[in-house]
Tab-separated table of C-alpha atoms in Angstrom:
chain	number	residue	atom	x	y	z
A	5	MET	CA	-11.536	-7.918	3.957
A	6	ASP	CA	-11.149	-11.591	3.201
A	7	ALA	CA	-11.820	-14.210	5.823
A	8	SER	CA	-9.073	-16.576	6.885
A	9	THR	CA	-9.036	-20.018	5.353
A	10	GLY	CA	-6.393	-22.119	7.031
A	11	PRO	CA	-3.962	-22.589	9.888
A	12	GLY	CA	-1.822	-19.540	10.467
A	13	ALA	CA	-3.961	-17.364	8.200
A	14	PRO	CA	-5.182	-13.991	9.484
A	15	LEU	CA	-8.172	-14.031	11.813
A	16	ASN	CA	-10.026	-11.101	10.229
A	17	LEU	CA	-13.028	-10.818	12.517
A	18	HIS	CA	-16.306	-9.575	11.061
A	19	PHE	CA	-18.692	-7.862	13.469
A	20	SER	CA	-22.427	-7.374	13.711
A	21	GLU	CA	-23.354	-3.705	13.676
A	22	ASP	CA	-23.896	-3.630	17.440
A	23	GLY	CA	-20.569	-5.396	18.021
A	24	LEU	CA	-22.161	-8.138	20.135
A	25	TYR	CA	-21.414	-10.900	17.619
A	26	ALA	CA	-18.176	-11.652	15.799
A	27	ALA	CA	-17.456	-14.213	13.088
A	28	HIS	CA	-14.479	-15.566	11.191
A	29	VAL	CA	-13.380	-18.644	9.290
A	30	GLY	CA	-11.152	-21.131	11.085
A	31	GLY	CA	-9.906	-23.997	8.910
A	32	LYS	CA	-13.057	-25.445	7.319
A	33	ALA	CA	-15.446	-24.000	9.892
A	34	LEU	CA	-17.474	-20.855	10.320
A	35	VAL	CA	-16.829	-19.629	13.871
A	36	VAL	CA	-19.332	-17.307	15.574
A	37	HIS	CA	-18.769	-15.643	18.953
A	38	SER	CA	-21.810	-14.364	20.860
A	39	ASN	CA	-22.499	-12.813	24.282
A	40	VAL	CA	-18.987	-11.475	23.856
A	41	ALA	CA	-19.169	-8.910	26.665
A	42	SER	CA	-20.450	-11.297	29.327
A	43	GLU	CA	-19.188	-14.275	31.335
A	44	SER	CA	-21.621	-16.515	29.411
A	45	LYS	CA	-19.798	-15.913	26.132
A	46	GLU	CA	-20.405	-18.631	23.572
A	47	VAL	CA	-18.569	-20.003	20.540
A	48	GLN	CA	-20.463	-21.851	17.810
A	49	LEU	CA	-18.873	-23.698	14.901
A	50	ALA	CA	-20.397	-25.026	11.687
A	51	ARG	CA	-18.712	-26.805	8.809
A	52	LEU	CA	-18.411	-24.863	5.562
A	53	LYS	CA	-19.378	-26.646	2.368
A	54	GLU	CA	-16.692	-24.906	0.312
A	55	ILE	CA	-13.551	-22.905	0.972
A	56	PRO	CA	-11.979	-20.431	0.537
A	57	VAL	CA	-14.590	-17.930	1.713
A	58	LYS	CA	-14.161	-14.555	0.026
A	59	SER	CA	-16.891	-12.591	1.784
A	60	LEU	CA	-18.403	-12.748	5.270
A	61	LYS	CA	-21.104	-10.287	6.386
A	62	PHE	CA	-23.697	-9.889	9.107
A	63	PHE	CA	-27.092	-8.496	8.236
A	64	ASN	CA	-27.271	-4.874	9.411
A	65	PHE	CA	-30.407	-4.163	11.441
A	66	GLY	CA	-29.366	-0.523	11.866
A	67	ASN	CA	-32.226	1.259	10.107
A	68	ALA	CA	-34.522	-1.659	9.399
A	69	SER	CA	-36.712	-1.230	12.450
A	70	GLY	CA	-36.813	-0.317	16.122
A	71	LEU	CA	-36.356	-3.887	17.308
A	72	SER	CA	-34.882	-4.754	20.693
A	73	HIS	CA	-31.899	-7.116	21.121
A	74	ASP	CA	-34.292	-9.931	22.082
A	75	GLU	CA	-36.379	-9.381	18.954
A	76	ILE	CA	-33.300	-9.204	16.742
A	77	ALA	CA	-31.622	-12.345	18.137
A	78	PRO	CA	-33.699	-14.991	16.272
A	79	ARG	CA	-33.384	-13.011	13.024
A	80	ARG	CA	-29.609	-12.550	12.994
A	81	ARG	CA	-28.032	-13.826	9.795
A	82	ILE	CA	-24.535	-14.162	8.330
A	83	LEU	CA	-23.716	-14.336	4.636
A	84	SER	CA	-20.688	-16.287	3.401
A	85	ALA	CA	-19.702	-16.429	-0.247
A	86	ASN	CA	-17.092	-17.782	-2.629
A	87	ASP	CA	-16.854	-17.983	-6.413
A	88	SER	CA	-19.673	-20.497	-6.828
A	89	ARG	CA	-21.870	-20.491	-3.730
A	90	ILE	CA	-23.563	-18.045	-1.370
A	91	SER	CA	-24.689	-19.399	1.982
A	92	VAL	CA	-26.940	-17.581	4.429
A	93	TRP	CA	-26.639	-18.761	8.032
A	94	GLN	CA	-28.981	-18.290	10.929
A	95	VAL	CA	-26.979	-17.443	14.045
A	96	ASN	CA	-29.192	-18.678	16.889
A	97	PRO	CA	-28.479	-21.588	16.686
A	98	LEU	CA	-25.792	-21.528	13.987
A	99	GLY	CA	-26.808	-23.392	10.853
A	100	ILE	CA	-27.493	-23.039	7.139
A	101	PHE	CA	-30.696	-21.131	6.362
A	102	ALA	CA	-30.355	-21.080	2.555
A	103	ASP	CA	-27.871	-21.680	-0.265
A	104	ILE	CA	-27.638	-19.898	-3.613
A	105	GLU	CA	-25.630	-22.044	-6.022
A	106	SER	CA	-24.295	-21.809	-9.574
A	107	ILE	CA	-23.209	-18.194	-9.176
A	108	GLU	CA	-21.966	-16.631	-12.425
A	109	PRO	CA	-18.166	-16.242	-12.614
A	110	GLY	CA	-16.649	-12.865	-11.813
A	111	THR	CA	-19.127	-11.744	-9.149
A	112	LEU	CA	-18.050	-8.319	-7.886
A	113	ALA	CA	-19.853	-8.244	-4.545
A	114	VAL	CA	-22.617	-9.848	-2.504
A	115	ASP	CA	-24.653	-8.308	0.301
A	116	PHE	CA	-27.956	-8.507	2.106
A	117	GLY	CA	-30.897	-6.664	0.566
A	118	CYS	CA	-33.809	-4.872	2.243
A	119	ASP	CA	-33.958	-7.452	5.041
A	120	GLU	CA	-32.310	-10.662	6.226
A	121	ASN	CA	-34.286	-12.693	3.649
A	122	GLU	CA	-32.814	-10.986	0.577
A	123	VAL	CA	-29.380	-11.328	-1.040
A	124	LEU	CA	-27.893	-8.938	-3.609
A	125	VAL	CA	-25.394	-10.184	-6.203
A	126	PHE	CA	-23.434	-7.714	-8.337
A	127	HIS	CA	-22.358	-9.472	-11.525
A	128	ALA	CA	-19.156	-9.126	-13.528
A	129	TRP	CA	-18.580	-5.818	-15.315
A	130	ASN	CA	-21.582	-4.343	-13.467
A	131	THR	CA	-23.908	-5.780	-16.092
A	132	LYS	CA	-26.661	-6.347	-13.536
A	133	MET	CA	-27.615	-6.705	-9.893
A	134	SER	CA	-29.678	-9.755	-8.954
A	135	ILE	CA	-31.937	-9.724	-5.898
A	136	HIS	CA	-32.652	-13.189	-4.506
A	137	SER	CA	-35.615	-13.613	-2.159
A	138	LEU	CA	-34.928	-16.456	0.276
A	139	ASP	CA	-38.510	-16.791	1.496
A	140	THR	CA	-40.182	-16.878	-1.961
A	141	GLY	CA	-37.357	-18.318	-4.091
A	142	ARG	CA	-37.879	-15.582	-6.686
A	143	SER	CA	-35.248	-13.303	-8.208
A	144	SER	CA	-35.358	-9.769	-9.606
A	145	VAL	CA	-32.812	-8.038	-11.825
A	146	ILE	CA	-31.746	-4.402	-12.103
A	147	LYS	CA	-29.451	-3.782	-15.065
A	148	THR	CA	-26.242	-1.716	-15.208
A	149	PRO	CA	-25.646	-0.665	-11.594
A	150	LYS	CA	-22.921	1.970	-11.579
A	151	PHE	CA	-21.087	0.651	-8.507
A	152	ALA	CA	-20.851	-2.647	-6.657
A	153	HIS	CA	-20.409	-1.073	-3.230
A	154	HIS	CA	-22.462	0.700	-0.556
A	155	LEU	CA	-22.143	4.178	-2.098
A	156	GLY	CA	-23.921	3.017	-5.234
A	157	PHE	CA	-27.204	2.037	-3.594
A	158	GLY	CA	-29.139	2.363	-0.369
A	159	TYR	CA	-32.373	1.364	1.316
A	160	ARG	CA	-34.695	3.953	2.782
A	161	PRO	CA	-34.808	3.792	6.590
A	162	LYS	CA	-37.891	1.948	7.913
A	163	THR	CA	-39.880	1.586	4.673
A	164	ARG	CA	-36.942	0.083	2.695
A	165	GLN	CA	-37.420	1.495	-0.818
A	166	LEU	CA	-34.237	1.021	-2.855
A	167	ALA	CA	-32.404	3.954	-4.451
A	168	ILE	CA	-29.632	2.975	-6.862
A	169	LEU	CA	-27.276	4.673	-9.314
A	170	LEU	CA	-27.207	3.191	-12.819
A	171	LYS	CA	-24.916	3.787	-15.787
A	172	PRO	CA	-26.586	2.275	-18.877
A	173	ASP	CA	-24.757	4.545	-21.355
A	174	THR	CA	-23.246	8.016	-21.146
A	175	SER	CA	-25.596	9.446	-18.497
A	176	ASP	CA	-25.968	8.626	-14.813
A	177	LEU	CA	-29.427	7.550	-13.697
A	178	LEU	CA	-31.077	7.436	-10.293
A	179	THR	CA	-33.918	4.957	-9.911
A	180	VAL	CA	-36.133	4.308	-6.890
A	181	HIS	CA	-37.829	0.919	-6.431
A	182	GLU	CA	-40.533	-0.515	-4.184
A	183	PRO	CA	-39.344	-2.966	-1.513
A	184	ARG	CA	-39.548	-6.685	-2.338
A	185	SER	CA	-41.298	-6.310	-5.720
A	186	TYR	CA	-38.633	-3.833	-6.944
A	187	GLU	CA	-41.198	-2.189	-9.180
A	188	LEU	CA	-39.971	1.169	-10.488
A	189	VAL	CA	-41.185	4.192	-8.497
A	190	ASN	CA	-39.242	6.829	-10.427
A	191	ARG	CA	-36.352	7.271	-12.816
A	192	ALA	CA	-34.259	10.456	-13.066
A	193	VAL	CA	-31.516	11.310	-15.553
A	194	LEU	CA	-28.798	13.073	-13.538
A	195	SER	CA	-27.065	16.284	-14.556
A	196	THR	CA	-23.768	14.896	-13.291
A	197	ILE	CA	-20.463	14.378	-15.050
A	198	ASP	CA	-19.664	11.314	-12.956
A	199	ALA	CA	-21.850	10.689	-9.886
A	200	GLN	CA	-19.755	9.393	-6.973
A	201	GLY	CA	-22.456	7.993	-4.718
A	202	LEU	CA	-25.785	8.427	-2.981
A	203	LYS	CA	-26.905	8.538	0.647
A	204	TRP	CA	-30.382	8.492	2.189
A	205	SER	CA	-30.972	10.932	5.035
A	206	PRO	CA	-31.524	9.046	8.332
A	207	ASP	CA	-35.123	10.331	8.491
A	208	GLY	CA	-35.815	8.848	5.039
A	209	LYS	CA	-36.976	12.156	3.523
A	210	TRP	CA	-34.084	12.873	1.151
A	211	ILE	CA	-31.600	11.226	-1.209
A	212	ALA	CA	-28.328	13.097	-1.814
A	213	VAL	CA	-26.163	12.383	-4.888
A	214	TRP	CA	-22.792	14.080	-5.296
A	215	ASP	CA	-20.752	14.625	-8.437
A	216	ALA	CA	-17.057	14.048	-9.144
A	217	ALA	CA	-14.644	16.658	-7.815
A	218	SER	CA	-13.813	17.706	-11.376
A	219	ALA	CA	-17.371	19.041	-11.685
A	220	GLY	CA	-16.854	21.480	-8.813
A	221	THR	CA	-19.273	21.520	-5.901
A	222	LYS	CA	-22.467	19.765	-6.957
A	223	VAL	CA	-24.932	17.890	-4.751
A	224	LEU	CA	-28.341	16.876	-6.075
A	225	ILE	CA	-31.087	16.552	-3.444
A	226	PHE	CA	-34.041	14.305	-4.300
A	227	THR	CA	-37.244	13.598	-2.433
A	228	ALA	CA	-37.869	10.041	-1.272
A	229	ASP	CA	-39.810	9.253	-4.450
A	230	GLY	CA	-36.963	10.409	-6.710
A	231	GLN	CA	-38.035	13.970	-7.583
A	232	LEU	CA	-35.248	16.572	-7.868
A	233	PHE	CA	-35.693	19.129	-5.051
A	234	ARG	CA	-32.474	21.203	-4.979
A	235	THR	CA	-29.040	21.397	-6.570
A	236	TYR	CA	-26.317	22.721	-4.279
A	237	THR	CA	-23.324	24.261	-6.056
A	238	GLY	CA	-21.504	25.946	-3.176
A	239	PRO	CA	-21.932	28.900	-0.795
A	240	SER	CA	-23.541	31.972	-2.309
A	241	GLY	CA	-21.335	34.991	-2.885
A	242	VAL	CA	-18.135	32.927	-3.089
A	243	ASP	CA	-15.915	32.948	-6.174
A	244	ASP	CA	-16.097	29.412	-7.560
A	245	THR	CA	-13.313	29.891	-10.139
A	246	PHE	CA	-11.044	27.605	-8.137
A	247	ASP	CA	-13.743	25.284	-6.791
A	248	LEU	CA	-12.005	21.923	-6.308
A	249	GLY	CA	-15.198	19.973	-5.740
A	250	ILE	CA	-16.465	17.430	-3.220
A	251	LYS	CA	-14.615	14.648	-1.411
A	252	GLN	CA	-17.560	13.130	0.495
A	253	ILE	CA	-20.855	13.921	2.242
A	254	GLU	CA	-22.439	12.908	5.555
A	255	TRP	CA	-25.940	13.356	7.015
A	256	SER	CA	-26.481	14.204	10.673
A	257	PRO	CA	-28.541	11.678	12.698
A	258	ALA	CA	-32.288	12.146	12.983
A	259	SER	CA	-33.223	14.441	15.892
A	260	ASP	CA	-35.594	13.622	18.754
A	261	GLN	CA	-38.362	14.998	16.534
A	262	GLY	CA	-37.410	12.441	13.882
A	263	THR	CA	-35.966	14.895	11.371
A	264	CYS	CA	-32.473	15.170	9.902
A	265	GLN	CA	-31.297	18.773	10.132
A	266	THR	CA	-27.817	18.942	8.563
A	267	LEU	CA	-25.930	17.700	5.529
A	268	ALA	CA	-22.151	18.049	5.794
A	269	VAL	CA	-20.363	18.451	2.451
A	270	GLY	CA	-16.640	17.688	2.738
A	271	LYS	CA	-14.638	19.527	0.076
A	272	VAL	CA	-11.344	18.829	-1.668
A	273	ASN	CA	-10.069	22.206	-0.440
A	274	GLY	CA	-10.384	20.964	3.148
A	275	ASN	CA	-13.536	22.913	4.056
A	276	ILE	CA	-16.850	21.490	5.245
A	277	ASP	CA	-20.071	23.185	4.108
A	278	LEU	CA	-22.956	22.642	6.541
A	279	LEU	CA	-26.321	22.662	4.758
A	280	ARG	CA	-29.587	23.046	6.653
A	281	THR	CA	-32.228	20.693	5.285
A	282	ARG	CA	-34.936	23.377	5.216
A	283	THR	CA	-33.338	25.078	2.228
A	284	PHE	CA	-30.177	23.040	1.451
A	285	SER	CA	-28.156	26.229	1.341
A	286	SER	CA	-24.861	26.668	3.156
A	287	ALA	CA	-25.351	27.903	6.716
A	288	THR	CA	-21.674	27.688	7.751
A	289	THR	CA	-18.302	26.671	6.361
A	290	LEU	CA	-15.810	24.950	8.681
A	291	SER	CA	-12.093	25.282	7.907
A	292	HIS	CA	-9.341	23.017	9.201
A	293	VAL	CA	-7.176	25.912	10.387
A	294	PHE	CA	-5.866	26.569	13.900
A	295	GLN	CA	-6.844	30.020	15.188
A	296	ALA	CA	-4.381	32.047	17.269
A	297	ASP	CA	-6.605	32.026	20.366
A	298	GLN	CA	-7.911	28.478	20.008
A	299	GLN	CA	-8.592	26.652	23.289
A	300	CYS	CA	-8.961	22.940	24.177
A	301	ILE	CA	-6.189	21.655	21.927
A	302	TRP	CA	-4.716	18.406	23.163
A	303	ARG	CA	-1.340	17.080	22.130
A	304	GLU	CA	-0.277	13.475	22.468
A	305	ARG	CA	2.965	13.037	24.346
A	306	TYR	CA	4.906	10.005	25.534
A	307	THR	CA	5.608	9.781	29.261
A	308	SER	CA	7.896	6.742	29.444
A	309	ALA	CA	10.268	4.619	27.416
A	310	ALA	CA	7.714	1.794	27.695
A	311	GLY	CA	5.397	3.661	25.337
A	312	ASP	CA	2.962	5.133	27.893
A	313	ALA	CA	1.283	8.278	26.567
A	314	GLU	CA	-1.160	10.961	27.613
A	315	TYR	CA	-2.862	14.072	26.289
A	316	ALA	CA	-1.574	17.456	27.422
A	317	GLU	CA	-3.146	20.813	26.641
A	318	THR	CA	-1.124	22.844	24.180
A	319	SER	CA	-1.260	26.094	22.257
A	320	SER	CA	-2.545	26.452	18.727
A	321	SER	CA	0.915	27.456	17.493
A	322	SER	CA	2.470	24.325	18.997
A	323	ALA	CA	-0.239	22.147	17.463
A	324	PHE	CA	0.312	23.762	14.096
A	325	ASN	CA	4.069	23.151	14.248
A	326	MET	CA	3.771	19.444	15.057
A	327	SER	CA	1.258	18.743	12.283
A	328	PRO	CA	2.949	19.615	8.983
A	329	GLU	CA	0.922	19.283	5.846
A	330	THR	CA	1.194	15.875	4.238
A	331	ALA	CA	2.924	15.774	0.878
A	332	GLY	CA	1.506	13.544	-1.816
A	333	PRO	CA	-2.203	12.897	-2.398
A	334	PRO	CA	-4.550	15.801	-3.106
A	335	ARG	CA	-5.933	17.321	0.068
A	336	GLY	CA	-9.516	17.062	1.160
A	337	VAL	CA	-11.768	16.001	4.001
A	338	LEU	CA	-10.733	12.425	4.786
A	339	THR	CA	-13.301	11.523	7.468
A	340	MET	CA	-16.486	13.040	8.927
A	341	ALA	CA	-18.610	11.553	11.715
A	342	PHE	CA	-21.522	13.041	13.655
A	343	SER	CA	-22.107	12.325	17.333
A	344	PRO	CA	-25.340	10.387	18.022
A	345	ASP	CA	-27.244	13.549	18.967
A	346	GLY	CA	-25.919	15.483	15.960
A	347	ARG	CA	-24.462	18.233	18.154
A	348	LEU	CA	-20.822	17.395	17.441
A	349	LEU	CA	-18.934	16.617	14.245
A	350	ALA	CA	-15.510	14.964	14.214
A	351	SER	CA	-13.355	15.303	11.116
A	352	VAL	CA	-9.910	14.480	9.756
A	353	ASP	CA	-8.336	16.433	6.900
A	354	THR	CA	-6.008	14.799	4.380
A	355	SER	CA	-3.413	17.557	4.745
A	356	ARG	CA	-2.996	16.884	8.499
A	357	GLN	CA	-3.995	13.298	8.989
A	358	ASN	CA	-2.719	13.216	12.583
A	359	VAL	CA	-5.316	15.737	13.830
A	360	VAL	CA	-8.915	15.036	14.880
A	361	TRP	CA	-11.033	18.197	14.760
A	362	ILE	CA	-14.197	18.209	16.895
A	363	TRP	CA	-16.790	20.838	16.046
A	364	SER	CA	-19.722	21.988	18.165
A	365	LEU	CA	-22.745	22.573	15.935
A	366	GLU	CA	-25.044	24.141	18.530
A	367	SER	CA	-26.084	27.753	17.780
A	368	THR	CA	-22.990	29.138	15.999
A	369	PRO	CA	-20.749	26.230	14.867
A	370	ARG	CA	-17.237	26.437	16.291
A	371	LEU	CA	-14.173	24.285	16.913
A	372	ALA	CA	-14.765	22.697	20.331
A	373	SER	CA	-11.536	20.708	20.538
A	374	ALA	CA	-8.649	19.311	18.522
A	375	LEU	CA	-6.476	16.287	19.272
A	376	VAL	CA	-3.005	16.178	17.738
A	377	HIS	CA	-1.181	12.856	17.424
A	378	GLU	CA	2.236	11.579	16.448
A	379	GLN	CA	0.836	9.255	13.756
A	380	PRO	CA	-1.949	9.491	11.149
A	381	VAL	CA	-5.474	8.758	12.355
A	382	ARG	CA	-6.823	5.438	11.082
A	383	GLN	CA	-10.366	5.461	12.506
A	384	ILE	CA	-12.732	7.623	14.532
A	385	ALA	CA	-15.973	6.215	15.964
A	386	TRP	CA	-18.721	7.721	18.095
A	387	HIS	CA	-20.589	5.597	20.607
A	388	ALA	CA	-24.132	4.953	19.324
A	389	SER	CA	-25.966	6.661	22.187
A	390	THR	CA	-23.546	8.861	24.175
A	391	PRO	CA	-21.023	11.499	23.025
A	392	GLN	CA	-17.894	9.376	23.438
A	393	LEU	CA	-15.324	9.254	20.643
A	394	LEU	CA	-12.749	6.511	20.074
A	395	ILE	CA	-9.654	7.445	18.068
A	396	ASN	CA	-7.397	4.832	16.513
A	397	THR	CA	-4.083	5.931	14.988
A	398	MET	CA	-1.409	4.068	13.113
A	399	SER	CA	1.016	2.794	15.731
A	400	ASN	CA	4.613	1.686	15.319
A	401	GLY	CA	4.772	1.009	19.049
A	402	LEU	CA	2.459	-0.773	21.447
A	403	PRO	CA	-1.266	-1.107	20.632
A	404	THR	CA	-2.952	2.012	21.998
A	405	ILE	CA	-6.475	3.484	21.992
A	406	ARG	CA	-7.522	7.116	22.490
A	407	TRP	CA	-10.797	8.329	24.018
A	408	TRP	CA	-12.480	11.758	24.083
A	409	SER	CA	-15.670	13.100	25.650
A	410	PRO	CA	-16.856	16.727	25.992
A	411	GLN	CA	-17.130	16.423	29.777
A	412	ASP	CA	-13.784	14.799	30.587
A	413	HIS	CA	-10.044	14.996	30.063
A	414	PRO	CA	-9.202	12.853	26.993
A	415	VAL	CA	-7.189	9.715	27.754
A	416	ILE	CA	-4.786	7.315	26.065
A	417	ALA	CA	-4.482	3.669	27.120
A	418	GLN	CA	-2.443	0.687	26.003
A	419	VAL	CA	-4.499	-2.350	24.985
A	420	PRO	CA	-3.208	-5.838	25.922
A	421	VAL	CA	-3.437	-7.332	22.471
A	422	GLN	CA	-0.799	-8.935	20.267
A	423	ARG	CA	1.369	-6.345	18.578
A	424	ASN	CA	0.947	-6.036	14.831
A	425	GLU	CA	4.112	-5.171	12.892
A	426	SER	CA	2.105	-3.238	10.288
A	427	GLY	CA	0.885	-0.815	12.954
A	428	LYS	CA	-2.704	-1.311	11.734
A	429	TYR	CA	-5.371	-2.026	14.329
A	430	ASP	CA	-9.163	-1.894	14.119
A	431	MET	CA	-11.779	-0.879	16.667
A	432	LYS	CA	-15.528	-1.321	17.051
A	433	TRP	CA	-17.995	-0.233	19.730
A	434	ALA	CA	-20.092	-3.033	21.234
A	435	ILE	CA	-23.469	-1.586	22.174
A	436	ASP	CA	-24.616	-3.603	25.199
A	437	SER	CA	-27.172	-2.184	27.640
A	438	ASN	CA	-25.701	-4.336	30.427
A	439	VAL	CA	-22.094	-3.165	30.109
A	440	ASP	CA	-21.248	0.495	29.496
A	441	SER	CA	-18.707	1.742	26.952
A	442	VAL	CA	-17.418	-1.622	25.744
A	443	PHE	CA	-15.429	-1.897	22.522
A	444	TRP	CA	-13.346	-4.273	20.409
A	445	PHE	CA	-9.725	-3.552	19.546
A	446	GLY	CA	-7.185	-5.668	17.697
A	447	SER	CA	-5.454	-6.771	14.529
A	448	SER	CA	-5.931	-9.557	12.011
A	449	GLU	CA	-4.324	-12.005	14.462
A	450	GLU	CA	-6.093	-11.152	17.713
A	451	HIS	CA	-8.945	-9.040	19.103
A	452	VAL	CA	-9.942	-8.179	22.645
A	453	ILE	CA	-13.188	-6.693	23.918
A	454	GLY	CA	-13.275	-4.616	27.072
A	455	TYR	CA	-13.556	-1.132	28.530
A	456	LEU	CA	-11.443	1.651	29.992
A	457	SER	CA	-11.281	2.070	33.762
A	458	ALA	CA	-9.513	4.486	36.099
A	459	GLN	CA	-6.612	2.789	37.898
A	460	ASN	CA	-4.083	4.400	40.267
A	461	GLY	CA	-4.510	7.853	38.828
A	462	GLY	CA	-4.327	6.573	35.254
A	463	VAL	CA	-6.506	4.566	32.893
A	464	GLU	CA	-6.285	0.915	31.898
A	465	PHE	CA	-8.078	-1.357	29.462
A	466	GLU	CA	-10.004	-4.140	31.223
A	467	VAL	CA	-10.333	-7.281	29.073
A	468	LEU	CA	-13.693	-9.085	28.984
A	469	ASN	CA	-12.955	-11.522	26.174
A	470	LEU	CA	-10.205	-12.414	23.706
A	471	VAL	CA	-10.424	-13.960	20.243
A	472	SER	CA	-7.215	-15.246	18.674
A	473	SER	CA	-6.364	-16.977	15.420
A	474	LYS	CA	-4.420	-19.533	17.471
A	475	SER	CA	-6.950	-20.321	20.164
A	476	SER	CA	-10.459	-19.199	19.181
A	477	VAL	CA	-11.603	-22.556	17.798
A	478	ALA	CA	-10.104	-24.539	20.666
A	479	HIS	CA	-11.771	-22.448	23.374
A	480	GLY	CA	-15.296	-23.665	22.857
A	481	GLY	CA	-18.056	-24.785	20.589
A	482	SER	CA	-18.808	-27.930	18.658
A	483	LEU	CA	-18.411	-28.504	14.957
A	484	GLY	CA	-21.734	-29.048	13.260
A	485	ARG	CA	-22.274	-30.719	9.952
C-alpha cells in the first residue's frame, strides 16, 4: 500500500502491530499519531527529505521479545523508502535515526530485519538481499532470494535466526543463518517443484515449507537448525489421485506451556488438514460443508431501509441456499486464523466467500459456529488476548463492522466513518491494557478508532479518535526539520 504524497491523495494509514501508533504521509511530512486511544492523543510531524514515499512500515515487535509497552516505546521505529533513499525514524520523539542512500534502481522491497537496527533491501530481479546494520554500519548479502515478501523469509521467535528460501538455479534451497552475523547454520536442497513459502512455528521449534498446488499436498517440516524432520503428503488411507494441493498453511499460537501444537494445512479442495506437531500426521480434516443438523448458524439480515443490520439464527439449509458457490477462480481455503489460545480456528473458503466458519479444536474438532453475510468477507481478525473476532465484509452500503465471541450473541454495528464508494474498508485491533476491545476501522480517506457499546437494546460504535486526509495534519503537531 503506497503512502499518500500530496493534497487530496489517499490517507493510507500504516499501523504498528499493536495498533497504538499510526503513520501516513501528508504533503511533504511524515505524520505519526500516538496515544490514539486516549484523551492525550498526540500528532507529530517531521519533514521528509524526498517524496514520493513508496513504502512506510513500523518495526514489528511481535515475536522479538516479551517487552512491555513502556520498554518498547523508546525503541519504536518507522521505515520510509523511495527509489533512492531509505530513512529509519525513531518515533519518541519523531526524528531521523539513520539514512541509507544511493539505493540501486529497481528495489523490490524493503523491511526491517531481526530488530529495529537492521534494514533488509531486496534488489531488482531478486539477485540479492542486502542486510544493513544501523548500529555498526556494516552490510551483509544473501544471494538469489526466491521471494521479496514475508512468505519468502522469516526470523525465529526470540532468538532471531533467519530462515530464507533461495532459488539460485533449478532447485529451491532453504538456508538458516545466525542473527546479526548471518553466518550459515545449514543449507538444504528442497524436494519441491516450486516452494511457495515458509513459516516458523510460534514456539521457534519448526520451519514449515509448502510446495505449489500442482505438486499435490506436500509440506516439508524442518527443525530450527534446518534439518528435514518430516514430509507431509496428505492424510493416510486417502486416495490422492485427485489431490489438488495446498493453498496456504497456518500455525496455532504457542500454548501456556510454550509449545505449538497444531499446523493447519489449507487445501485447494476446500478442506483443512490439522496436523499435530508430535508426529506431523493428519489428526482431523475440516470440510466447509453445512451439515443437516448444524447449530449456531447466524445469518446477516437488514432491519431497516437505513442499512441497520443484525445477526439472526438460521437453519443450515437456509445458510446453504444464500451462499451459492462463487464462479471463477479455483476454489480453496482463502483465510485461516487461530484464536489467541489456539482453541478456535476461523476460516473462509473461496467457494463461499461470504461465510466465516468458526471451528472448535478442543477434544474432537467440530464446527462451533458459522456466520453468513450478504457480501464477501474482506478480513477476519482475532483480538490478541481474548477470543473476540472482528469480521469485515465488502460493503456497498454504509460502513459496518461485525463482531463474534463464543459467549455472546454476535452483533453488527455501523461505524461513523466516511463512506468509501469502492466498498473496501480496513480494520485493526488496538491492543491497549487501559481500554478494552478497541479497534481501528476506515478507508483510505478516513479512519476512526473506538469500541462497541450496548445502547438502547442495540450496539453502537463509540469514537475515541479520528484521522482524516483532510484534517489530520491541521489537528496537531509541529513540523520538524
